PDB file of C-alpha atoms in Angstrom:
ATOM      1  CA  UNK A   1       0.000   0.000   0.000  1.00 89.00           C
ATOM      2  CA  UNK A   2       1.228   3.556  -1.239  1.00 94.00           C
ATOM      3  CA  UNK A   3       1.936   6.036   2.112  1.00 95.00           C
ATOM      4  CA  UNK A   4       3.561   9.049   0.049  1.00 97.00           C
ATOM      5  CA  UNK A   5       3.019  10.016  -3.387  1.00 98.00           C
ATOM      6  CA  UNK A   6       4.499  12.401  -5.435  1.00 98.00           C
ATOM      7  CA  UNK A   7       2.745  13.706  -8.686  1.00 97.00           C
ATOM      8  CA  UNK A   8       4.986  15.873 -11.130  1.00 98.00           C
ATOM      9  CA  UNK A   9       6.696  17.892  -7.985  1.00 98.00           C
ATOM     10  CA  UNK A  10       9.607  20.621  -9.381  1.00 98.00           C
ATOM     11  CA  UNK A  11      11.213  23.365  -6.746  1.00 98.00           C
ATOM     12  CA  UNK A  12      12.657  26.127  -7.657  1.00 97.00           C
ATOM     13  CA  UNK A  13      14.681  29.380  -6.097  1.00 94.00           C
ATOM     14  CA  UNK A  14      15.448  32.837  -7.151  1.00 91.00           C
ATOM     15  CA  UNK A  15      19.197  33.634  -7.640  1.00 88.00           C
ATOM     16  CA  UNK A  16      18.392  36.867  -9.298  1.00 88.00           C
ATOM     17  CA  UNK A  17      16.009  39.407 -10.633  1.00 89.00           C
ATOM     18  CA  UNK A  18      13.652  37.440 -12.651  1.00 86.00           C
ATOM     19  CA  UNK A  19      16.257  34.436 -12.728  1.00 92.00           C
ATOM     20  CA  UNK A  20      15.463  31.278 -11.159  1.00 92.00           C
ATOM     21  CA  UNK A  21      17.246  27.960 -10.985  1.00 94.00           C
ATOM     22  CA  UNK A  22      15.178  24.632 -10.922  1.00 96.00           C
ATOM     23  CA  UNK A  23      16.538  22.196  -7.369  1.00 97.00           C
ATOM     24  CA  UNK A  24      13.969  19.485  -8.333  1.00 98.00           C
ATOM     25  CA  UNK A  25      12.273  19.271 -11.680  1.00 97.00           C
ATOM     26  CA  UNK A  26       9.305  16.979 -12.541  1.00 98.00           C
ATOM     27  CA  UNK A  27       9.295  13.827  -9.633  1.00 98.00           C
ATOM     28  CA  UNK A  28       6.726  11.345  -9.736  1.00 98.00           C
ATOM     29  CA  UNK A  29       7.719   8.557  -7.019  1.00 97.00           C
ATOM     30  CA  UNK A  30       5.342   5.992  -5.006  1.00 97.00           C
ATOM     31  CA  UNK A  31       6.782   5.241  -1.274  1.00 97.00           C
ATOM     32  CA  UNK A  32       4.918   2.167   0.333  1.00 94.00           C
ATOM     33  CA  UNK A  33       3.572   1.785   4.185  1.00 92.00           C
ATOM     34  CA  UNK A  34       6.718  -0.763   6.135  1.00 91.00           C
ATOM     35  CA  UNK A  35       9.486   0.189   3.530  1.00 93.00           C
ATOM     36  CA  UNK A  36      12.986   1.561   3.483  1.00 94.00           C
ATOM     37  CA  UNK A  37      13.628   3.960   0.323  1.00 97.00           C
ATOM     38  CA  UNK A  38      16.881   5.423  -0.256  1.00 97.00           C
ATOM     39  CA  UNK A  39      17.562   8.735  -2.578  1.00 98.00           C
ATOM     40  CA  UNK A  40      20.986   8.609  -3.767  1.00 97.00           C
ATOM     41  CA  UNK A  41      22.731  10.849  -6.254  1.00 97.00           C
ATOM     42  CA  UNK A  42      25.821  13.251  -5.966  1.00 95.00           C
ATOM     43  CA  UNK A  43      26.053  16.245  -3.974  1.00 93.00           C
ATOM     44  CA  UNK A  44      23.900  19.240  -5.457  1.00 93.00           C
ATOM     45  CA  UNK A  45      21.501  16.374  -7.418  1.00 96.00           C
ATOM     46  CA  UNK A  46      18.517  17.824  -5.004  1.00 96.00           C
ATOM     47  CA  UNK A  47      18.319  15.040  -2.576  1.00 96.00           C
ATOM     48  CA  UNK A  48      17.937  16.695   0.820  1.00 95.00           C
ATOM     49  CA  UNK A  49      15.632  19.648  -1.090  1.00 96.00           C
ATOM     50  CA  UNK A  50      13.372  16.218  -2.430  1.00 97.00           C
ATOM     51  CA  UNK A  51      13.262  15.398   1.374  1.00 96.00           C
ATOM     52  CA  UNK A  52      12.246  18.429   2.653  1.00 96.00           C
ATOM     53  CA  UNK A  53       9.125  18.680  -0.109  1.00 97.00           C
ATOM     54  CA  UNK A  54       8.562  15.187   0.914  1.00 98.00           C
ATOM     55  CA  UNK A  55       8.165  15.742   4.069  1.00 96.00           C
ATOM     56  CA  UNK A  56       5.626  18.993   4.046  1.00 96.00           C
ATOM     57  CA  UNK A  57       9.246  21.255   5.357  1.00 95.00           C
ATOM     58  CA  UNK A  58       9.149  23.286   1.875  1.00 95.00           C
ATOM     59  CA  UNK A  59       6.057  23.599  -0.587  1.00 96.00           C
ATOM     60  CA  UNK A  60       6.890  22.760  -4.062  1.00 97.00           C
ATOM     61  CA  UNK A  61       6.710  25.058  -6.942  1.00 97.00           C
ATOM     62  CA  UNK A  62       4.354  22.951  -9.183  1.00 97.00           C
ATOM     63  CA  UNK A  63       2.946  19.175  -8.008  1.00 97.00           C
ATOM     64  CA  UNK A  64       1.352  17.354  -4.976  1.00 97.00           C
ATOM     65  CA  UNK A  65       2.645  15.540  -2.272  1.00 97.00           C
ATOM     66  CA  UNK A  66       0.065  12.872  -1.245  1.00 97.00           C
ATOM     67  CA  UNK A  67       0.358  11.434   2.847  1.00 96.00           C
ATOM     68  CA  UNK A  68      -1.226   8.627   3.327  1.00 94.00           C
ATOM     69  CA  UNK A  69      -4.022   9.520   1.053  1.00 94.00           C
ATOM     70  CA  UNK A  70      -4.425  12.766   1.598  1.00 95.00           C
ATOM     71  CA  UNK A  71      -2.610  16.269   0.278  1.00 96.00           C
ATOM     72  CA  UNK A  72      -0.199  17.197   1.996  1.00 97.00           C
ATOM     73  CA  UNK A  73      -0.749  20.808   2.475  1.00 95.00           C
ATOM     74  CA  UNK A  74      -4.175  19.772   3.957  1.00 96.00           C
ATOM     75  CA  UNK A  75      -1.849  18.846   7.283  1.00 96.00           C
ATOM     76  CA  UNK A  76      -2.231  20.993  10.176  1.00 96.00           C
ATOM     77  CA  UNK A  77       1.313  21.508  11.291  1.00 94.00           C
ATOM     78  CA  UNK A  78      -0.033  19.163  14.911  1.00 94.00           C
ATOM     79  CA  UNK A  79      -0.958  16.145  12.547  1.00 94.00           C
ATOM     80  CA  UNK A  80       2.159  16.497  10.295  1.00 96.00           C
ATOM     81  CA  UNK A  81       4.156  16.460  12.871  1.00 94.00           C
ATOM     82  CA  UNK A  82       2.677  13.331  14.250  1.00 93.00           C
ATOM     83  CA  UNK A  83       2.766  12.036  11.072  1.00 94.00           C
ATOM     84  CA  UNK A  84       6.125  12.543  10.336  1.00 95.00           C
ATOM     85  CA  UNK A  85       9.451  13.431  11.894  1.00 95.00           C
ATOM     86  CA  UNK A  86      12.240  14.849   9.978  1.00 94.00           C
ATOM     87  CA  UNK A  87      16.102  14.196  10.760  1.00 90.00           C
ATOM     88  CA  UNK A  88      18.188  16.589   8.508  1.00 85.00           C
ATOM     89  CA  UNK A  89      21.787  17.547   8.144  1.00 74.00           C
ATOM     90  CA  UNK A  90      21.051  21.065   9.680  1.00 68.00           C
ATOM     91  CA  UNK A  91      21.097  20.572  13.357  1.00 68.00           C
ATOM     92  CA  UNK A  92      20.029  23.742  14.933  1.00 67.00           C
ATOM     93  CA  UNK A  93      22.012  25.089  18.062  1.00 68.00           C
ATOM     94  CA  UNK A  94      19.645  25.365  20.615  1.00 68.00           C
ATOM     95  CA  UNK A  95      21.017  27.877  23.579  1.00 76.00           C
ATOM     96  CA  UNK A  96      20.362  27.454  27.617  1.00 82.00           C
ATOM     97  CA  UNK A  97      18.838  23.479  26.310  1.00 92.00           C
ATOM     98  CA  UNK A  98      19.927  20.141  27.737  1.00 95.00           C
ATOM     99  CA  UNK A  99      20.092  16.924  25.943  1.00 95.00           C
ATOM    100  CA  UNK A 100      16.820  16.083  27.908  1.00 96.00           C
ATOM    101  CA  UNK A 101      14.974  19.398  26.759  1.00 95.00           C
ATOM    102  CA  UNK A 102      15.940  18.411  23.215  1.00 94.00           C
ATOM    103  CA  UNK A 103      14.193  15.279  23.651  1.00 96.00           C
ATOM    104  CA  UNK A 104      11.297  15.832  25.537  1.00 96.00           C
ATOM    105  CA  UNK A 105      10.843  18.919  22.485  1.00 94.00           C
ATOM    106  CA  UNK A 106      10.184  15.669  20.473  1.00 94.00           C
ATOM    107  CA  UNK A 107       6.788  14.733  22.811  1.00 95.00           C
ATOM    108  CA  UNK A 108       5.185  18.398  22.315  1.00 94.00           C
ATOM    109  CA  UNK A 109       2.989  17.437  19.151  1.00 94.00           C
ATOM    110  CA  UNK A 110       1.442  14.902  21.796  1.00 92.00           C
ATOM    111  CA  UNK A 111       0.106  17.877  23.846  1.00 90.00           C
ATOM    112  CA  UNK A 112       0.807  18.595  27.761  1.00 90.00           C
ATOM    113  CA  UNK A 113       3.860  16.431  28.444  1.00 91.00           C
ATOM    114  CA  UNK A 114       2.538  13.171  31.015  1.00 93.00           C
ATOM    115  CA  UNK A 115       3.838  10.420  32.608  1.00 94.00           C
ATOM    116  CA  UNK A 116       3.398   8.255  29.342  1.00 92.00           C
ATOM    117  CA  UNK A 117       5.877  10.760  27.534  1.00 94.00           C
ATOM    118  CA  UNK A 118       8.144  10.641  29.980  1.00 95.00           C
ATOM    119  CA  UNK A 119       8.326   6.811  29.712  1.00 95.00           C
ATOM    120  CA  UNK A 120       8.288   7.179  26.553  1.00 94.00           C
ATOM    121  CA  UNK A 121      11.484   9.626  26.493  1.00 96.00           C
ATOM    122  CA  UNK A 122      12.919   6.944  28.810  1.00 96.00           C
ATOM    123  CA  UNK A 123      12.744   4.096  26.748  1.00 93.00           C
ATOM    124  CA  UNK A 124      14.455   6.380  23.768  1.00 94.00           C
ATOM    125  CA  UNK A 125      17.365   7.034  26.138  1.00 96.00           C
ATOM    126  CA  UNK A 126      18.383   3.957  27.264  1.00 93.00           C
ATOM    127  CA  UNK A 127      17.922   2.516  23.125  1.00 89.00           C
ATOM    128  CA  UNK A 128      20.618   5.412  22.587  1.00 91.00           C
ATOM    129  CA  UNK A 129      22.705   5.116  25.433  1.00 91.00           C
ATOM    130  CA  UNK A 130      22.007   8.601  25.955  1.00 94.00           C
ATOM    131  CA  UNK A 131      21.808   8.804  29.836  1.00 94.00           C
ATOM    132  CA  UNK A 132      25.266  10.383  30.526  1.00 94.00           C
ATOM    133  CA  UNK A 133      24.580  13.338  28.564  1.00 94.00           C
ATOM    134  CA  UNK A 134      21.193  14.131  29.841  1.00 96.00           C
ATOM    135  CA  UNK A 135      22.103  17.245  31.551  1.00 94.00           C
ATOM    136  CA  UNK A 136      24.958  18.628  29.023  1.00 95.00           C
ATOM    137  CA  UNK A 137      24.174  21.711  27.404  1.00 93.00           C
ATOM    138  CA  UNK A 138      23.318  20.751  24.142  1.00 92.00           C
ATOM    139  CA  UNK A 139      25.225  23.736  22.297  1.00 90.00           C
ATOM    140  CA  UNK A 140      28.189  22.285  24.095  1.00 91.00           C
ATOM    141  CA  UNK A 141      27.896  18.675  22.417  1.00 90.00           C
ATOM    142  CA  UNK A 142      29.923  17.204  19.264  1.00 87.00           C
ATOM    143  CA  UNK A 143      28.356  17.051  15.859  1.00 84.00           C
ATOM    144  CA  UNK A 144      28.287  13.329  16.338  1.00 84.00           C
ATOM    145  CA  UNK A 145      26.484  13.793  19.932  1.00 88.00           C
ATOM    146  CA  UNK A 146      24.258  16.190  18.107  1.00 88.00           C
ATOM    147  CA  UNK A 147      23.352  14.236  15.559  1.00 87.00           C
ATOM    148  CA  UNK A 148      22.507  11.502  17.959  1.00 90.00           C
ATOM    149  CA  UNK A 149      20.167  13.510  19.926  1.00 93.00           C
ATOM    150  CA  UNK A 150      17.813  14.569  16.910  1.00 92.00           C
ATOM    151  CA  UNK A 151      17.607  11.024  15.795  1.00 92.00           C
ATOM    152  CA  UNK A 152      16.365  10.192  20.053  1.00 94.00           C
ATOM    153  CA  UNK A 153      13.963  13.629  19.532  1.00 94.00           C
ATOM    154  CA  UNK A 154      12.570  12.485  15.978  1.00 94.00           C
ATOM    155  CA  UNK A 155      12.261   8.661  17.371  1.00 93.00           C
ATOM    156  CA  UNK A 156      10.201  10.350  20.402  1.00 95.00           C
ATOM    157  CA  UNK A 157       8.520  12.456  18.260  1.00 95.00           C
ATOM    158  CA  UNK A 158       6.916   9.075  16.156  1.00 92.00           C
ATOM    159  CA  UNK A 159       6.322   6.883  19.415  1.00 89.00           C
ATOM    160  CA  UNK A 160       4.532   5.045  20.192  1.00 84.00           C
ATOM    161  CA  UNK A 161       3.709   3.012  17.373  1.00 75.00           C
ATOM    162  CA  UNK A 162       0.024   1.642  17.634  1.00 68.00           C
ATOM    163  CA  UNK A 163      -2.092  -0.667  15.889  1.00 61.00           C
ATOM    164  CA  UNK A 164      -4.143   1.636  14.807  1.00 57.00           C
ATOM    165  CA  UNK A 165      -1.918   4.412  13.978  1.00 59.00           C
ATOM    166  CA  UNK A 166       1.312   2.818  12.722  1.00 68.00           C
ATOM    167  CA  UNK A 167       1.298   4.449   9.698  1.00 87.00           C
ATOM    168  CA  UNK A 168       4.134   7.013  10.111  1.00 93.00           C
ATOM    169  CA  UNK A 169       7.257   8.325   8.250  1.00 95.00           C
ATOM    170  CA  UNK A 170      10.579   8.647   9.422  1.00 95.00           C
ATOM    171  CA  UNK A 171      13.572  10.824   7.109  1.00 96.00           C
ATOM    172  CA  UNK A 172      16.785  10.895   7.244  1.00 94.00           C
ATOM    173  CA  UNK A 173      18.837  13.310   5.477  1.00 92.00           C
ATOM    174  CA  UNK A 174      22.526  12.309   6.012  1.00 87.00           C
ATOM    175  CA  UNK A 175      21.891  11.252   9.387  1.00 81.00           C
ATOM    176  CA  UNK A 176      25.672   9.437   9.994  1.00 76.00           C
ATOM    177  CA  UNK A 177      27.575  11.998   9.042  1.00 73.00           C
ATOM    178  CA  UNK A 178      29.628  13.166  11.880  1.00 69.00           C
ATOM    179  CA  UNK A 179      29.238  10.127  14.241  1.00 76.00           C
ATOM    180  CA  UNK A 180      31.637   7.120  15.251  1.00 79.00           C
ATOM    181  CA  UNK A 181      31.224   3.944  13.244  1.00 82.00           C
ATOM    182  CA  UNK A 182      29.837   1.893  16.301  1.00 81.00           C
ATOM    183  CA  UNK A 183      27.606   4.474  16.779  1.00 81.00           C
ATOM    184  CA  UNK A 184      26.303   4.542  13.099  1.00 83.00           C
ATOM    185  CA  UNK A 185      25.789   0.682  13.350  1.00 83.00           C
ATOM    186  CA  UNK A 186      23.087   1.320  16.502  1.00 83.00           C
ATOM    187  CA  UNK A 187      21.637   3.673  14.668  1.00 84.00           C
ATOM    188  CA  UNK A 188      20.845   1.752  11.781  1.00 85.00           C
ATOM    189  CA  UNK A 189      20.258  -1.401  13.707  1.00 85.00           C
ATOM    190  CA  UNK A 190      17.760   0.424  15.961  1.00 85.00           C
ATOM    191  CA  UNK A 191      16.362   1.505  12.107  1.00 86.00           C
ATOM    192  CA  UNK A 192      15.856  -1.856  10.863  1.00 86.00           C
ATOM    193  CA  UNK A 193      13.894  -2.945  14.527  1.00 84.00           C
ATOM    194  CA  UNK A 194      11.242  -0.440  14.333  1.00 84.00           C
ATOM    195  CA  UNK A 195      10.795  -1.200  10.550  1.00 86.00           C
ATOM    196  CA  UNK A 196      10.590  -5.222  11.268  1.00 84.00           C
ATOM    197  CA  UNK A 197       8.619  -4.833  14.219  1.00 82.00           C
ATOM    198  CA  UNK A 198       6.489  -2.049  13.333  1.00 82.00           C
ATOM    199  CA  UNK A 199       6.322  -1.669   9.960  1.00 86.00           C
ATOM    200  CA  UNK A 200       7.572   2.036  10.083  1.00 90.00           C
ATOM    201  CA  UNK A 201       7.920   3.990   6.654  1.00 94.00           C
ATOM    202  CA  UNK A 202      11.835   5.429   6.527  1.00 95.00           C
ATOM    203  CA  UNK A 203      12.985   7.482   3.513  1.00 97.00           C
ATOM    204  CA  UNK A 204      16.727   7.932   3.841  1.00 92.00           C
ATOM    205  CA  UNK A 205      19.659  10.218   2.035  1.00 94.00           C
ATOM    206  CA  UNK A 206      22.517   8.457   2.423  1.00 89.00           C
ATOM    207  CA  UNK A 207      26.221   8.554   0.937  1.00 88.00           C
ATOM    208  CA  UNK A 208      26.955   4.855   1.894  1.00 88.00           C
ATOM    209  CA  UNK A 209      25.886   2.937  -1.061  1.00 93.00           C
ATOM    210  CA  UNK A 210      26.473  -0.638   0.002  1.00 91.00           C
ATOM    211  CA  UNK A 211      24.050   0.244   3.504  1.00 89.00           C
ATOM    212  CA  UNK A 212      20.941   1.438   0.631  1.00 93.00           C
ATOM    213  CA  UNK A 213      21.734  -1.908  -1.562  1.00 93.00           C
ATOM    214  CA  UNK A 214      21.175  -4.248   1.639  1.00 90.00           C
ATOM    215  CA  UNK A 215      18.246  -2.190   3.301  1.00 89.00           C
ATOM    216  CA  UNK A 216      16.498  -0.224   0.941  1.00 93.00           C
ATOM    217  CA  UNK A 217      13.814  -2.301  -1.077  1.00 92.00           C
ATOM    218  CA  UNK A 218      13.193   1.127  -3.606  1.00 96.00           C
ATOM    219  CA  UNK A 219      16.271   3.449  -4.974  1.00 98.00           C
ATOM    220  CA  UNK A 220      15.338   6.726  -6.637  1.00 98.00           C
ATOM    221  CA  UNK A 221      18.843   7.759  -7.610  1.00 98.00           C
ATOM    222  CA  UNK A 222      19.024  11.961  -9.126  1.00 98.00           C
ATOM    223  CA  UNK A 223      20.632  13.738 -11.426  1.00 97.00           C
ATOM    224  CA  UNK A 224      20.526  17.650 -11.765  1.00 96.00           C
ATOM    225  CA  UNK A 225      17.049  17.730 -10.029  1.00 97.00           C
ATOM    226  CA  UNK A 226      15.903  15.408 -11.777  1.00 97.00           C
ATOM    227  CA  UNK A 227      14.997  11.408 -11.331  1.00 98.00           C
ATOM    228  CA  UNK A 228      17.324   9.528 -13.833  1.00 98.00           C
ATOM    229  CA  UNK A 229      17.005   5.951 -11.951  1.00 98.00           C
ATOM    230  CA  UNK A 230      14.735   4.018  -9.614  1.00 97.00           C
ATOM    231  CA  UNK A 231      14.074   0.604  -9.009  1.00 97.00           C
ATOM    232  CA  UNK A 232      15.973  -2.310  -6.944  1.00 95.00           C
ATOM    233  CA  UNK A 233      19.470  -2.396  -5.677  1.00 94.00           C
ATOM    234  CA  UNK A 234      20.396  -4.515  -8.455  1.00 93.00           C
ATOM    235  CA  UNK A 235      18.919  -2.117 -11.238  1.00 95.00           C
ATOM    236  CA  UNK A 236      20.309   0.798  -9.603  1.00 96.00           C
ATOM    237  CA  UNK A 237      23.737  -0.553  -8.942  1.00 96.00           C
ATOM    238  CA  UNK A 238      24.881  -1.837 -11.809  1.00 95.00           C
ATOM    239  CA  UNK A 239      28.930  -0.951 -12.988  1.00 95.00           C
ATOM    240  CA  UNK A 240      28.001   1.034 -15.534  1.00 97.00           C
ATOM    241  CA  UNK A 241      25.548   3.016 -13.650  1.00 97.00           C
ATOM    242  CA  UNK A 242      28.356   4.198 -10.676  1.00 97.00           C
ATOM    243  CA  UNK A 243      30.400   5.011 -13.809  1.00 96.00           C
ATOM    244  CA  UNK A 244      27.774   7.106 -15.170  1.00 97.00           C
ATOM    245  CA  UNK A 245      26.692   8.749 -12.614  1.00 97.00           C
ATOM    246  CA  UNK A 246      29.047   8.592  -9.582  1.00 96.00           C
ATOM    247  CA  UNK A 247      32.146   8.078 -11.947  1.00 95.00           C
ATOM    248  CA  UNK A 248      34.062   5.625 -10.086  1.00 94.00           C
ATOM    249  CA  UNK A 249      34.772   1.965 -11.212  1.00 95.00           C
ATOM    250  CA  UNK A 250      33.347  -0.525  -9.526  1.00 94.00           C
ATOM    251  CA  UNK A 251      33.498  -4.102  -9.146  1.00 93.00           C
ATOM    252  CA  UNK A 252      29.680  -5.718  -8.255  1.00 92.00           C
ATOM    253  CA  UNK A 253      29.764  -8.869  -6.113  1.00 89.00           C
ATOM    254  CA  UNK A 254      26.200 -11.168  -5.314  1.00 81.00           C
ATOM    255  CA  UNK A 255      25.410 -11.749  -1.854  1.00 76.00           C
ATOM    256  CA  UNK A 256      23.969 -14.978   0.063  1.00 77.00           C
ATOM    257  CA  UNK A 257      21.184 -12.167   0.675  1.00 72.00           C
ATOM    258  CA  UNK A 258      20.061 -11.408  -2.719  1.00 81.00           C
ATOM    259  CA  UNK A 259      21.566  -7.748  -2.395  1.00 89.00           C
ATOM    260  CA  UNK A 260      24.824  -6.341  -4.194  1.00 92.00           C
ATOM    261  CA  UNK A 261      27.642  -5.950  -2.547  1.00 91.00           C
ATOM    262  CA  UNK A 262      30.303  -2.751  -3.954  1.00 93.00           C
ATOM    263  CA  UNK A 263      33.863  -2.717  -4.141  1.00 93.00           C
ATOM    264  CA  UNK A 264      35.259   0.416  -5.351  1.00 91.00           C
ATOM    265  CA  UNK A 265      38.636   0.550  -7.067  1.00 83.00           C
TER     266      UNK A 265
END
């Protein structure tokens, strides 16, 4: 079943009097309910700007953006944001906040904060390992810590995930950036959990190529705004394809688990 659909969507911003310059041009995709979709492309292809239309953060300049049935732009920003939660690569500083206010920001879609959201908040922190930094100023934090933070607020911001309200979204624009590797592998192990066990929707940006081939079951892959591939890892990743569009040879190895597996010379 189709959660997000996009029908014809372009974006474009003004770089000059009367001049205008065209991010995303023309998307149609189909996202389904339980699935892991991964936009690839190189940098400036319009991948985090197709997130943020995606995800109701930026209105497109021509197309709709169907959640779950419904438009979009008929979201108040309450039910959006319980619809959705958003991880991007700009982490805002917030000043005179903890780690704890950070994440307990994620609960206030739910209304007055109660004992459920706090046990709710707890269960996030102890998935994350996060209790030792509870009380650090979060302007004070690394990029990696940061970046670990927003994924606990957007996870808090999504549970709990009901029966009859499991139908949520969860993107990730870059989110391993600046962290440790042990720390991106609990990440995306607590990713694949809460898509096994509760079927949640995640649409990711990522730069690591061989995580999208194992995980993601649809690749849209861009090209200057505009989508030039989609389809399964082993469409997408073919040799010639990296050539074309990433330009780097690469040698394309079958896995025991049906996905490819990349070696780049």
């Amino acid at each position: 079943m189709i959660l997000i659909e996009a029908k014809g969507i372009s974006y474009s911003v003004q770089i000059g009097k009367g001049q205008y310059k065209t991010i995303v041009d023309d998307i149609d995709l189909k996202i389904e309910k339980g699935s892991i979709t991964g936009i690839i492309g190189r940098n400036g292809a319009g991948k985090s700007s197709l997130i943020k239309i995606l995800s109701g953060l930026i209105v497109p300049t021509q197309g709709d953006i169907l959640l779950d049935g419904k438009d979009i732009s008929h979201y108040s920003s309450r039910e959006l944001a319980l619809k959705r939660s958003v991880l991007s690569q700009e982490i805002p500083v917030s000043f005179g906040l903890s780690v704890l206010d950070i994440l307990l920001m994620g609960r206030f879609p739910h209304g007055n904060l109660s004992l459920e959201d706090y046990k709710i908040v707890d269960e996030v922190i102890e998935s994350l390992n996060l209790n030792d930094l509870l009380d650090t100023s979060y302007p004070s934090l690394s990029g990696g810590e940061r970046q670990k933070v927003q994924f606990g607020r957007a996870l808090c911001q999504l549970l709990p995930f009901e029966e009859k309200n499991r139908d949520k979204v969860l993107f990730l624009d870059e989110p391993l950036s600046a962290l440790d590797l042990s720390v991106q592998q609990m990440i995306l192990k607590r990713i694949s959990e809460l898509v096994r066990k509760y079927k949640l929707t995640v649409v990711f940006v990522l730069h690591d190529l061989n995580y999208i081939a194992k995980h993601c079951s649809k690749i849209y892959l861009l090209e200057k705004g505009r989508c030039a591939l989609e389809g399964s890892s082993y469409e997408v990743f073919t040799e010639a394809n990296l050539l074309k569009y990433f330009e780097v040879d690469t040698q394309i190895l079958k896995s025991e688990q049906k996905y490819p597996i990349m070696i780049f010379n």
